[in-house]
Tab-separated table of C-alpha atoms and ligand atoms in Angstrom:
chain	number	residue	atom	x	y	z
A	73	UNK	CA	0.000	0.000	0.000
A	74	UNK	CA	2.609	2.317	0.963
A	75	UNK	CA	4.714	1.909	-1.816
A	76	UNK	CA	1.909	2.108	-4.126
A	77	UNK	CA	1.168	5.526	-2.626
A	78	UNK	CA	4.699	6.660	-2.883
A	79	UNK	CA	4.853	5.841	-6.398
A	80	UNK	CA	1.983	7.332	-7.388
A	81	UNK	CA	3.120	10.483	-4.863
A	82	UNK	CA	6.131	10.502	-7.041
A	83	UNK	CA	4.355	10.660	-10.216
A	84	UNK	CA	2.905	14.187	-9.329
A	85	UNK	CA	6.557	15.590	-8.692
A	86	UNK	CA	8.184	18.041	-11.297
A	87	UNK	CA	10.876	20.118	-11.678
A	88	UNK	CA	10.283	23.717	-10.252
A	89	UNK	CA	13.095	24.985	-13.092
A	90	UNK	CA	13.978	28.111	-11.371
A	91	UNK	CA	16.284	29.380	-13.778
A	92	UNK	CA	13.241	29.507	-16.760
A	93	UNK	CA	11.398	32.482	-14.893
A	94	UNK	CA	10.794	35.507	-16.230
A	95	UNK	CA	11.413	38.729	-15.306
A	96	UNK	CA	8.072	39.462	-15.292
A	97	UNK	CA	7.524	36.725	-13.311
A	98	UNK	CA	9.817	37.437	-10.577
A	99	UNK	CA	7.988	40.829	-10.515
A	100	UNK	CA	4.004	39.693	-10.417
A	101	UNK	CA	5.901	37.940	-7.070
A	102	UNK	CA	7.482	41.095	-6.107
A	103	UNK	CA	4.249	43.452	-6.189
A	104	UNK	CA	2.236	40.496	-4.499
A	105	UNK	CA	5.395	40.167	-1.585
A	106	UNK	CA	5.753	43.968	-0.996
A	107	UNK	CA	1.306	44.494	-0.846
A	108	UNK	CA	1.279	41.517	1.759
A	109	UNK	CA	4.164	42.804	3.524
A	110	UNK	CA	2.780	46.057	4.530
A	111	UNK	CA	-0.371	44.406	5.293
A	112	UNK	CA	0.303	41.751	7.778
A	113	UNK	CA	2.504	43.466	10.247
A	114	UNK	CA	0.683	43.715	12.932
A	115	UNK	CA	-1.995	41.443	11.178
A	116	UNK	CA	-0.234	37.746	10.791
A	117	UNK	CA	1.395	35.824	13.776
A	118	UNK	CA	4.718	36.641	14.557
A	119	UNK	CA	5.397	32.875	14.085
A	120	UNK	CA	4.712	33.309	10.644
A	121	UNK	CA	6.832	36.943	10.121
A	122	UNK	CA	9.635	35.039	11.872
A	123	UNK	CA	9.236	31.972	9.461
A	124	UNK	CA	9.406	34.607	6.809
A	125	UNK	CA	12.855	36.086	7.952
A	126	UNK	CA	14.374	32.975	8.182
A	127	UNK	CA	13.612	31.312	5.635
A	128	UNK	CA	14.706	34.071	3.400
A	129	UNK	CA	11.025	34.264	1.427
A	130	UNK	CA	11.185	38.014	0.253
A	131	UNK	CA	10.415	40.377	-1.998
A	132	UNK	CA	13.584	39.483	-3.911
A	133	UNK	CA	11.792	36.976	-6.488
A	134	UNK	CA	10.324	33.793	-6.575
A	135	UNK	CA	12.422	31.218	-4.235
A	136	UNK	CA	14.633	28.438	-5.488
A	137	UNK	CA	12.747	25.360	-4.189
A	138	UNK	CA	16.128	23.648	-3.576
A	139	UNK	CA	17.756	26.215	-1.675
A	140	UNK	CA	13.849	27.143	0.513
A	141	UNK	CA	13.979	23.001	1.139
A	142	UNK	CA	17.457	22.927	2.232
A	143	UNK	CA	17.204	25.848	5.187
A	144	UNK	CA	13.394	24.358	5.903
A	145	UNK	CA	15.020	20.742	6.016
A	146	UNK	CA	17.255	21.673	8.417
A	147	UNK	CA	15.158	23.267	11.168
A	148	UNK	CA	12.003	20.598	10.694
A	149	UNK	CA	13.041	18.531	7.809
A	150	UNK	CA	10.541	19.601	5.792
A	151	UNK	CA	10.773	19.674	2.188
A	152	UNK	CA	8.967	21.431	-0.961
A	153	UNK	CA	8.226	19.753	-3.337
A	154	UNK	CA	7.299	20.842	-7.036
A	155	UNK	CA	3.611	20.148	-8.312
A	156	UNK	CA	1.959	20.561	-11.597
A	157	UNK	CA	-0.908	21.964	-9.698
A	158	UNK	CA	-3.635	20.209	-7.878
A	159	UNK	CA	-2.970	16.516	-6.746
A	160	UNK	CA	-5.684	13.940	-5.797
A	161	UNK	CA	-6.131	13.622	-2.105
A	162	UNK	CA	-4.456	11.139	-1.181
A	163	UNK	CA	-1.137	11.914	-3.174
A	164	UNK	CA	-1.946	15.624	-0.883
A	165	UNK	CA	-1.884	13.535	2.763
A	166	UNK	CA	0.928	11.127	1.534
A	167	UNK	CA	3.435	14.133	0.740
A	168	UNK	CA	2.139	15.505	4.373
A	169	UNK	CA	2.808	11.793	6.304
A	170	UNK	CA	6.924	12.332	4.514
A	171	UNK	CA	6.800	15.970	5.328
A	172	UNK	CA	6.834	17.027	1.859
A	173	UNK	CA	4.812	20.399	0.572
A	174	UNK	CA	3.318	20.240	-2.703
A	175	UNK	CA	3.751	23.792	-3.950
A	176	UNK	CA	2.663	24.949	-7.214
A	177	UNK	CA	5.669	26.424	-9.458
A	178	UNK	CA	3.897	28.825	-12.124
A	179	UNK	CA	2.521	32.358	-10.574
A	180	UNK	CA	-0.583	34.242	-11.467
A	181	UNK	CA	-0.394	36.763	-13.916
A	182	UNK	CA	-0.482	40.608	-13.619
A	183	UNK	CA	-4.381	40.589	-14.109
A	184	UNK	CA	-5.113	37.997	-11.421
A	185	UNK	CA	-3.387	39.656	-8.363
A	186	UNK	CA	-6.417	39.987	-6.453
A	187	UNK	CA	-8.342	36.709	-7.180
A	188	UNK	CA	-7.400	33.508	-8.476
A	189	UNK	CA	-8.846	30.032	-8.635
A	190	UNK	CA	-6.257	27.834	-8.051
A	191	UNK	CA	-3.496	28.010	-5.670
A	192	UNK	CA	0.000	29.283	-6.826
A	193	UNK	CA	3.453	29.820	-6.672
A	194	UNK	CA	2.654	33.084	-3.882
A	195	UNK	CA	-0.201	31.424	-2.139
A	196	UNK	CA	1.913	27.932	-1.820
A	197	UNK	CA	5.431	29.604	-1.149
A	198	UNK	CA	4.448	32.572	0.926
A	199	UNK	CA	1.619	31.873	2.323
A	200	UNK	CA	2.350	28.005	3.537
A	201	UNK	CA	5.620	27.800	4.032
A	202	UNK	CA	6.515	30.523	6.551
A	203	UNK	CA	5.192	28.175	9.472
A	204	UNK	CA	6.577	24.728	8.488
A	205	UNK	CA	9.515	26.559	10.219
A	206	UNK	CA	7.754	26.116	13.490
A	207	UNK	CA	8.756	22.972	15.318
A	208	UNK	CA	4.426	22.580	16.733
A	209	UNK	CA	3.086	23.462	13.186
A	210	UNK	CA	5.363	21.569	11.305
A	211	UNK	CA	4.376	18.407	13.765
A	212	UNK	CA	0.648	19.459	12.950
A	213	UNK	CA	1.088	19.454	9.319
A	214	UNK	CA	2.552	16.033	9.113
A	215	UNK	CA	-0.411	14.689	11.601
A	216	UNK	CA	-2.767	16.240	9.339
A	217	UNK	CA	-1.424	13.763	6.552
A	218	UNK	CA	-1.436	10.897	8.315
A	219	UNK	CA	-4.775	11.582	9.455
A	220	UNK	CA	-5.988	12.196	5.969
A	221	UNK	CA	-4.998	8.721	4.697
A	222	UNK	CA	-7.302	7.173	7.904
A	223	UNK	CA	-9.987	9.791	6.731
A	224	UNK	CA	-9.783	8.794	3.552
A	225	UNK	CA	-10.056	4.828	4.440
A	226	UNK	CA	-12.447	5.575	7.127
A	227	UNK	CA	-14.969	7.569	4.301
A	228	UNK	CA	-14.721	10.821	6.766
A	229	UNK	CA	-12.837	12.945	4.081
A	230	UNK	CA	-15.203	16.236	4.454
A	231	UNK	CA	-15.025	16.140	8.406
A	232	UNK	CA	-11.058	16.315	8.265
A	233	UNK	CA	-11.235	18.651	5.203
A	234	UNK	CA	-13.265	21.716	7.148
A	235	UNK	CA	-10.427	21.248	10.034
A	236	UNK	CA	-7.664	22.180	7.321
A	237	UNK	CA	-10.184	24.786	6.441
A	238	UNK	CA	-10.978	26.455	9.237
A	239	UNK	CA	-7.372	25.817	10.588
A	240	UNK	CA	-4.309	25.601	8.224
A	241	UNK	CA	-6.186	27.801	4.938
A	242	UNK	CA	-8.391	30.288	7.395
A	243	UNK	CA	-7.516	29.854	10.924
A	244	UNK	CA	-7.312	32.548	13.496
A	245	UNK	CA	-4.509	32.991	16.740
A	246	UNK	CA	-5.463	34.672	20.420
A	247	UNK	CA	-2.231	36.551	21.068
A	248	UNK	CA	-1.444	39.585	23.868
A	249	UNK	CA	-1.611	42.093	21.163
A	250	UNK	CA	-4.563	40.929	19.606
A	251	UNK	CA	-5.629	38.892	17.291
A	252	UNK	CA	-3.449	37.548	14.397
A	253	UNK	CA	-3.745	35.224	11.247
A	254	UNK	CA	-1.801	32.223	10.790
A	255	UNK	CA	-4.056	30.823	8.053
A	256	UNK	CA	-2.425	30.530	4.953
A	257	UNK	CA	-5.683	31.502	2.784
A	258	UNK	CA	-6.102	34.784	4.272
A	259	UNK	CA	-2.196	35.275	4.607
A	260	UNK	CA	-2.013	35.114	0.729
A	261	UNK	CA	-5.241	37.566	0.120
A	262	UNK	CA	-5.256	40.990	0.428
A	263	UNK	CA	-8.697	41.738	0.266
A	264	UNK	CA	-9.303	38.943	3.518
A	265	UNK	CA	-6.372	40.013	5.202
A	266	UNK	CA	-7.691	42.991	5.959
A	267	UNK	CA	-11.135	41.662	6.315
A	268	UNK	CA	-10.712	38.755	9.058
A	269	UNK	CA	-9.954	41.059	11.893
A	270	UNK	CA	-11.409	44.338	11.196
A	271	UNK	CA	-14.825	43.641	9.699
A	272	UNK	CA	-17.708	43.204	11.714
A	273	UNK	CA	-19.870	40.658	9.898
A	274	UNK	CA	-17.981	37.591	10.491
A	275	UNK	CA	-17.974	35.649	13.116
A	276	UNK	CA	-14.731	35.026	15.579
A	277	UNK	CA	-15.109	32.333	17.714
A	278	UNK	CA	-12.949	29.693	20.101
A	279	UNK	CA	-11.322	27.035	18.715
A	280	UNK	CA	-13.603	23.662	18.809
A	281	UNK	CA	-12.331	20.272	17.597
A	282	UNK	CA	-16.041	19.166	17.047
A	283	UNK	CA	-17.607	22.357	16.280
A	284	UNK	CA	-15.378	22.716	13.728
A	285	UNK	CA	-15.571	19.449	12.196
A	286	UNK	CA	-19.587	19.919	12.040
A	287	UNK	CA	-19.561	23.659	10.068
A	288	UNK	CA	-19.992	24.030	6.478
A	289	UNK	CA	-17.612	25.924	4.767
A	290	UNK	CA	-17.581	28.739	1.754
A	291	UNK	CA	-15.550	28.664	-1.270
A	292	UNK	CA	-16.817	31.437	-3.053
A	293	UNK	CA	-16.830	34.446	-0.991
A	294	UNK	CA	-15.261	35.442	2.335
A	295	UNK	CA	-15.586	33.188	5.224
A	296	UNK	CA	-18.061	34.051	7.362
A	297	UNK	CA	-16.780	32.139	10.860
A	298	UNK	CA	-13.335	32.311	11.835
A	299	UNK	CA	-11.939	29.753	14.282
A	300	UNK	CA	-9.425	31.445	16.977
A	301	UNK	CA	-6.786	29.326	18.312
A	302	UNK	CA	-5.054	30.242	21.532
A	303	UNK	CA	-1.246	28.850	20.188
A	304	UNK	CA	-0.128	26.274	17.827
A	305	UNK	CA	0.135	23.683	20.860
A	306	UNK	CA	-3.385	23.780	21.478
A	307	UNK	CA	-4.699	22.814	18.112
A	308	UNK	CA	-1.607	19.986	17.820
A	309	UNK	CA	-3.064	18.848	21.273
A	310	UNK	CA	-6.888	18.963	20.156
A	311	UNK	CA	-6.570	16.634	17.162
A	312	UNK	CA	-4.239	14.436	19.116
A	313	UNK	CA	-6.839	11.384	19.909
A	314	UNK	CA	-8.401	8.907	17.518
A	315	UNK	CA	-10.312	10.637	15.187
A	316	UNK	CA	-12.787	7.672	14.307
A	317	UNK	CA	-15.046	7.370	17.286
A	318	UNK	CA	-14.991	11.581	16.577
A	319	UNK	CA	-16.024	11.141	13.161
A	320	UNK	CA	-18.897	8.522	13.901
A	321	UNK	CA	-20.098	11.178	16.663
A	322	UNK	CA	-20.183	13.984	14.294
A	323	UNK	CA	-21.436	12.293	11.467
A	324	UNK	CA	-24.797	11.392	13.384
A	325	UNK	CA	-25.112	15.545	14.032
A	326	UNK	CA	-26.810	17.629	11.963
A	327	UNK	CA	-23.713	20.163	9.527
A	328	UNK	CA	-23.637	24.149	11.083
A	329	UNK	CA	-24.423	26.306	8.633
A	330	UNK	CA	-21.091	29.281	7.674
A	331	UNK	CA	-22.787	31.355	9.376
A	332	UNK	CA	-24.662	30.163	11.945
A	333	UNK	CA	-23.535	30.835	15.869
A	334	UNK	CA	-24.679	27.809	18.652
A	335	UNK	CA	-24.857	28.617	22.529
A	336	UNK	CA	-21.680	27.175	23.035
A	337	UNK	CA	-19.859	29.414	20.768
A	338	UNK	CA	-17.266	31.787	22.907
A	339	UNK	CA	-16.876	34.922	20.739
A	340	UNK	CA	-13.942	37.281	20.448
A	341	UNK	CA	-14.739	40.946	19.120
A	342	UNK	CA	-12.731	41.961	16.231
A	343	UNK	CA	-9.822	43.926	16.730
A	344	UNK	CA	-10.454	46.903	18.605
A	345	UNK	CA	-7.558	49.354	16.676
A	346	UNK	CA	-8.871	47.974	13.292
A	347	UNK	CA	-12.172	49.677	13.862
A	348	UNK	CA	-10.440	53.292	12.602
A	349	UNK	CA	-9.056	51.385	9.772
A	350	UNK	CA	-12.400	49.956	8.308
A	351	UNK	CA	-13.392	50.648	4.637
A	352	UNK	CA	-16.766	51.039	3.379
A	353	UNK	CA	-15.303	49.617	-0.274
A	354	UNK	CA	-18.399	47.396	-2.259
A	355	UNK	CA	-19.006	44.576	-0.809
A	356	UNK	CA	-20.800	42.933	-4.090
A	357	UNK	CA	-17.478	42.243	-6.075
A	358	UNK	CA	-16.189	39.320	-4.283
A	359	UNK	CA	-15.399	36.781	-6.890
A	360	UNK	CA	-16.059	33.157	-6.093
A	361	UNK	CA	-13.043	30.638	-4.942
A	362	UNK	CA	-12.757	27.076	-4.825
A	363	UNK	CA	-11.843	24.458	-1.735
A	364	UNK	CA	-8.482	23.791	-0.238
A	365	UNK	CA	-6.730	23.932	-3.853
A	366	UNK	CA	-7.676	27.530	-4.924
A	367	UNK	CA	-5.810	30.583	-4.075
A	368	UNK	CA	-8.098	31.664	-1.563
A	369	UNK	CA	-7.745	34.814	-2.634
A	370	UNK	CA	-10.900	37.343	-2.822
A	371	UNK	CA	-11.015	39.907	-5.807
A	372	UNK	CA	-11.879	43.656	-3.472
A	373	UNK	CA	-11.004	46.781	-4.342
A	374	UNK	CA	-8.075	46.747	-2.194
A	375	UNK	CA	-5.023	48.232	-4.803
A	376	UNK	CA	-3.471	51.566	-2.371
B	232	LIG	N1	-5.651	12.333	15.472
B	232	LIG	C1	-6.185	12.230	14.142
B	232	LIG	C2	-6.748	10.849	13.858
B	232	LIG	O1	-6.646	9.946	14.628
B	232	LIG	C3	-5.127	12.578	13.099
B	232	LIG	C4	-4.991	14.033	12.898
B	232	LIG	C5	-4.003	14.770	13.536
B	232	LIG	C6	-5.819	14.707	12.046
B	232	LIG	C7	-3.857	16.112	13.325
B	232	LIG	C8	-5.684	16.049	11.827
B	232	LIG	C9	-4.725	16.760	12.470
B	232	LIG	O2	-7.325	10.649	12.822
B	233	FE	FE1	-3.599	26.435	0.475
């Protein structure tokens, strides 16, 4: 089984070919780095600024696969590993189980810098990668994996699925200054960014293995619950036990709606500071997005 997975894991893997990007591309990458940049300080988790810094991901250009895997290797032993674009799902969990990142290798063009349907180069790179540098995360990640390949067997695939939603692509973090973003969906989108903490409509709520596992999520707009996490620890520690007794419990409850609240919901407010920096922009022009493989991105009217 394992070494039919591995070859058919293997099948998926390209070359990134560093040295065949354009100028131009290097520069879509630049303009995307620099926007993010000056929007999530103060916004992301300084787990993931850090994992920025030392991994060298910067404005510079699109990274060198080799040389990103070799400084990621060495802290976690993670690796990245070039993908035509999406893989099936269980090709996705079996790179996870080895500690392998799928990452896209082409980036979006010039016209697509707000909203795109797939993930790529920017979303994969920059917005993923920053926290495989953390020793908890990176432990996560490769849980995640393993657990996919029992969700997969155990026919639970949509359960586990909203967890990497509302966790790894969209997932909130309680810190002392506030709180942050450490999901790698709203890391790589301007428009949600800025959205996730300092609108009002959505809802910010604790952290809730179950709960969780029982909401609905949106692909095609912003998300309208946000899941907070106190610190990396706790959500390693919360999907720690068997998942299958879990999975038979939630499968017998009835799905929560996006954006529905239930009694035992804890809320958090959004930011407080953000409230000054609130826009009024339309709110009609958010362009659909797909699942875990799209960008995650939002088209809004965000360009400065
Ligand atoms: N503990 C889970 C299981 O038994 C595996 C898992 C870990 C899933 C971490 C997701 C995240 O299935
Ligand atoms: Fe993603």
């Amino acid at each position: 089984m394992t070494e039919i997975r591995r070859g058919s894991a293997s099948r998926f893997t390209i070359e990134q070919r560093w040295q065949d990007y354009s100028e131009e591309e290097h520069a879509i990458w630049r303009l995307l780095f620099e926007r993010q940049q000056r929007l999530l300080v103060g916004r992301a988790c300084p787990e993931f600024l850090d994992g920025l810094g030392a991994l060298g991901i910067a404005a510079g250009g699109i990274p060198d696969f080799r040389q990103l895997s070799d400084v990621l290797d060495a802290a976690t032993g993670w690796r990245i590993v070039a993908v035509p674009g999406l893989v099936p799902d269980d090709v996705f969990f079996a790179f996870l189980a080895r500690r392998r990142f799928p990452s896209t290798c082409f980036v979006r063009r010039r016209d697509q810098l707000d909203y795109l349907q797939e993930p790529d180069v920017f979303h994969d790179i920059c917005g993923h990668v920053p926290l495989l540098i953390n020793p908890v995360f990176a432990d996560y990640m490769q849980a995640y994996g393993q657990g996919g390949l029992k969700a997969l067997s155990l026919g639970h695939l949509e359960q586990l699925a909203r967890l990497y939603w509302y966790t790894v692509e969209f997932g909130l973090i309680d810190t002392r200054e506030g709180l942050r973003i450490y999901g790698s969906g709203i890391l790589s989108s301007a428009g949600e960014s800025v959205y996730c903490l300092d609108d009002p409509r959505p809802n910010r709520i604790r952290f809730d293995l179950r709960r969780v596992m029982q909401t609905r999520y949106r692909i095609d707009d912003f998300q309208q619950t946000y899941f907070v996490i106190d610190d990396f620890q706790q959500l390693f520690d919360a999907t720690l036990p068997d998942f299958a007794p879990i999975y038979r419990e939630i499968a017998a409850l009835p799905d929560i709606e996006p954006h529905a609240l239930i009694d035992s919901d804890r809320a958090f407010r959004g930011n407080s500071p953000a409230a000054g920096r609130q826009k009024n922009g339309p709110q009609s022009n958010y362009g659909p997005s797909l699942g875990r493989k799209r960008l995650e991105d939002v088209r809004q009217d965000h360009n400065q």
